[in-house]
XYZ file of C-alpha atoms in Angstrom:
139
model
C 144.459 -41.802 9.381
C 145.694 -38.326 10.592
C 148.517 -36.340 8.790
C 150.757 -34.542 10.740
C 153.161 -31.941 9.143
C 155.986 -29.642 10.500
C 154.872 -25.980 10.616
C 158.179 -24.144 10.024
C 156.490 -20.858 11.198
C 155.707 -22.309 14.720
C 158.434 -24.573 14.766
C 156.272 -27.462 15.779
C 154.304 -30.689 14.192
C 150.623 -30.069 13.737
C 147.635 -32.470 12.426
C 146.796 -31.265 8.696
C 143.461 -29.482 8.219
C 142.227 -28.670 4.613
C 140.254 -25.432 4.243
C 137.632 -27.678 2.854
C 137.992 -30.512 5.289
C 134.528 -31.251 5.504
C 134.806 -32.372 1.633
C 138.035 -33.833 1.724
C 139.540 -31.195 -0.646
C 143.179 -30.005 -0.413
C 144.715 -27.350 -2.170
C 148.406 -26.363 -2.486
C 150.945 -24.688 -4.592
C 154.475 -25.395 -5.054
C 157.265 -23.550 -6.764
C 158.283 -25.400 -10.151
C 161.394 -24.812 -12.091
C 162.975 -21.446 -13.510
C 163.521 -22.949 -16.905
C 166.891 -21.430 -18.245
C 168.677 -24.737 -17.965
C 168.543 -28.587 -16.975
C 166.682 -29.134 -13.611
C 169.265 -30.794 -11.562
C 168.761 -33.420 -8.412
C 168.813 -30.498 -6.104
C 165.974 -28.940 -8.195
C 163.928 -32.168 -8.284
C 164.339 -32.441 -4.199
C 161.535 -29.858 -3.860
C 159.549 -31.098 -6.833
C 159.415 -34.619 -5.613
C 158.437 -33.201 -1.901
C 155.735 -31.646 -3.505
C 154.677 -35.058 -5.512
C 155.105 -37.239 -2.348
C 152.657 -34.907 -0.461
C 149.819 -34.982 -3.176
C 150.473 -38.472 -3.304
C 150.232 -39.096 0.726
C 146.899 -36.825 0.573
C 145.397 -38.966 -2.133
C 146.551 -42.000 -0.359
C 144.489 -41.075 2.756
C 141.400 -39.693 0.865
C 141.737 -36.191 -0.136
C 140.922 -35.129 -3.335
C 143.800 -32.853 -4.560
C 144.484 -29.560 -6.339
C 147.752 -28.920 -6.955
C 149.718 -26.000 -8.844
C 153.090 -25.703 -9.787
C 154.441 -23.053 -11.834
C 157.123 -22.885 -14.487
C 158.836 -19.711 -14.422
C 160.372 -18.136 -17.570
C 161.347 -14.908 -16.380
C 162.330 -13.298 -12.963
C 165.118 -13.566 -10.772
C 167.540 -14.602 -13.539
C 170.526 -11.935 -12.121
C 169.917 -11.672 -8.138
C 170.871 -15.040 -7.260
C 174.683 -13.825 -6.539
C 177.676 -15.746 -6.489
C 175.373 -19.116 -5.643
C 173.869 -19.827 -8.957
C 175.597 -17.917 -11.779
C 177.638 -15.033 -10.300
C 174.860 -12.712 -10.798
C 174.833 -13.112 -14.636
C 171.327 -13.147 -16.433
C 170.851 -16.679 -16.920
C 168.976 -16.686 -19.724
C 171.897 -14.940 -21.677
C 174.526 -17.779 -20.289
C 171.733 -20.835 -21.552
C 171.680 -18.844 -24.790
C 175.620 -18.557 -25.060
C 175.671 -22.472 -24.254
C 173.447 -23.355 -26.687
C 174.854 -20.772 -29.476
C 178.011 -22.661 -28.707
C 176.230 -26.218 -29.031
C 174.928 -25.070 -32.291
C 177.955 -23.605 -33.524
C 179.760 -27.057 -32.737
C 176.768 -28.599 -34.770
C 175.386 -30.375 -31.766
C 172.375 -29.265 -29.711
C 171.301 -31.476 -26.794
C 169.014 -34.122 -27.828
C 169.620 -33.028 -31.631
C 167.300 -30.162 -31.393
C 167.364 -27.161 -33.506
C 166.458 -23.697 -31.939
C 167.314 -20.078 -32.000
C 169.725 -19.698 -29.204
C 168.769 -16.041 -29.119
C 165.489 -16.281 -28.518
C 164.444 -16.551 -24.599
C 160.979 -18.039 -25.317
C 162.690 -20.877 -27.306
C 165.160 -21.404 -24.937
C 162.499 -21.592 -21.929
C 160.274 -23.542 -23.896
C 162.989 -26.124 -24.504
C 163.888 -26.568 -20.703
C 160.496 -26.327 -19.757
C 159.762 -29.706 -22.286
C 162.898 -31.170 -20.638
C 161.454 -30.661 -17.363
C 158.423 -32.179 -18.055
C 159.984 -35.308 -19.537
C 162.069 -35.684 -16.799
C 159.342 -35.420 -14.508
C 157.351 -38.232 -16.445
C 160.406 -40.530 -16.198
C 160.385 -40.075 -12.310
C 156.743 -40.894 -12.269
C 155.753 -37.635 -11.250
C 152.168 -36.387 -12.198
C 152.855 -32.839 -13.583
């Protein structure tokens, strides 16, 4: 079976050829979440697309090496009005978690220090992993 993929650079559908075609090994990188909040359906669309691609390649006989990052820093203020209005997203998350802690209820009953950016990132990274597992994704 020959897999064909749309190449957005050439704007054509082209046959898939792995760099290690003779060994039937395919490798690809997929952007993962930036963990300053819970992932939503729009985020998961990209993650699920990568998961479907990996499963398709495996189904047609490839050994697949897939890498997905989890970003806990970076591009946190430059997204403009579309997402957070240019505010530091980790500070927004810290404020949201501080309010939840003040009211005595953190999501999932979790106790964490909302002033610790690493703790915030780890909390949302763990939530992403749990959500991915529920969706049957192999992360």
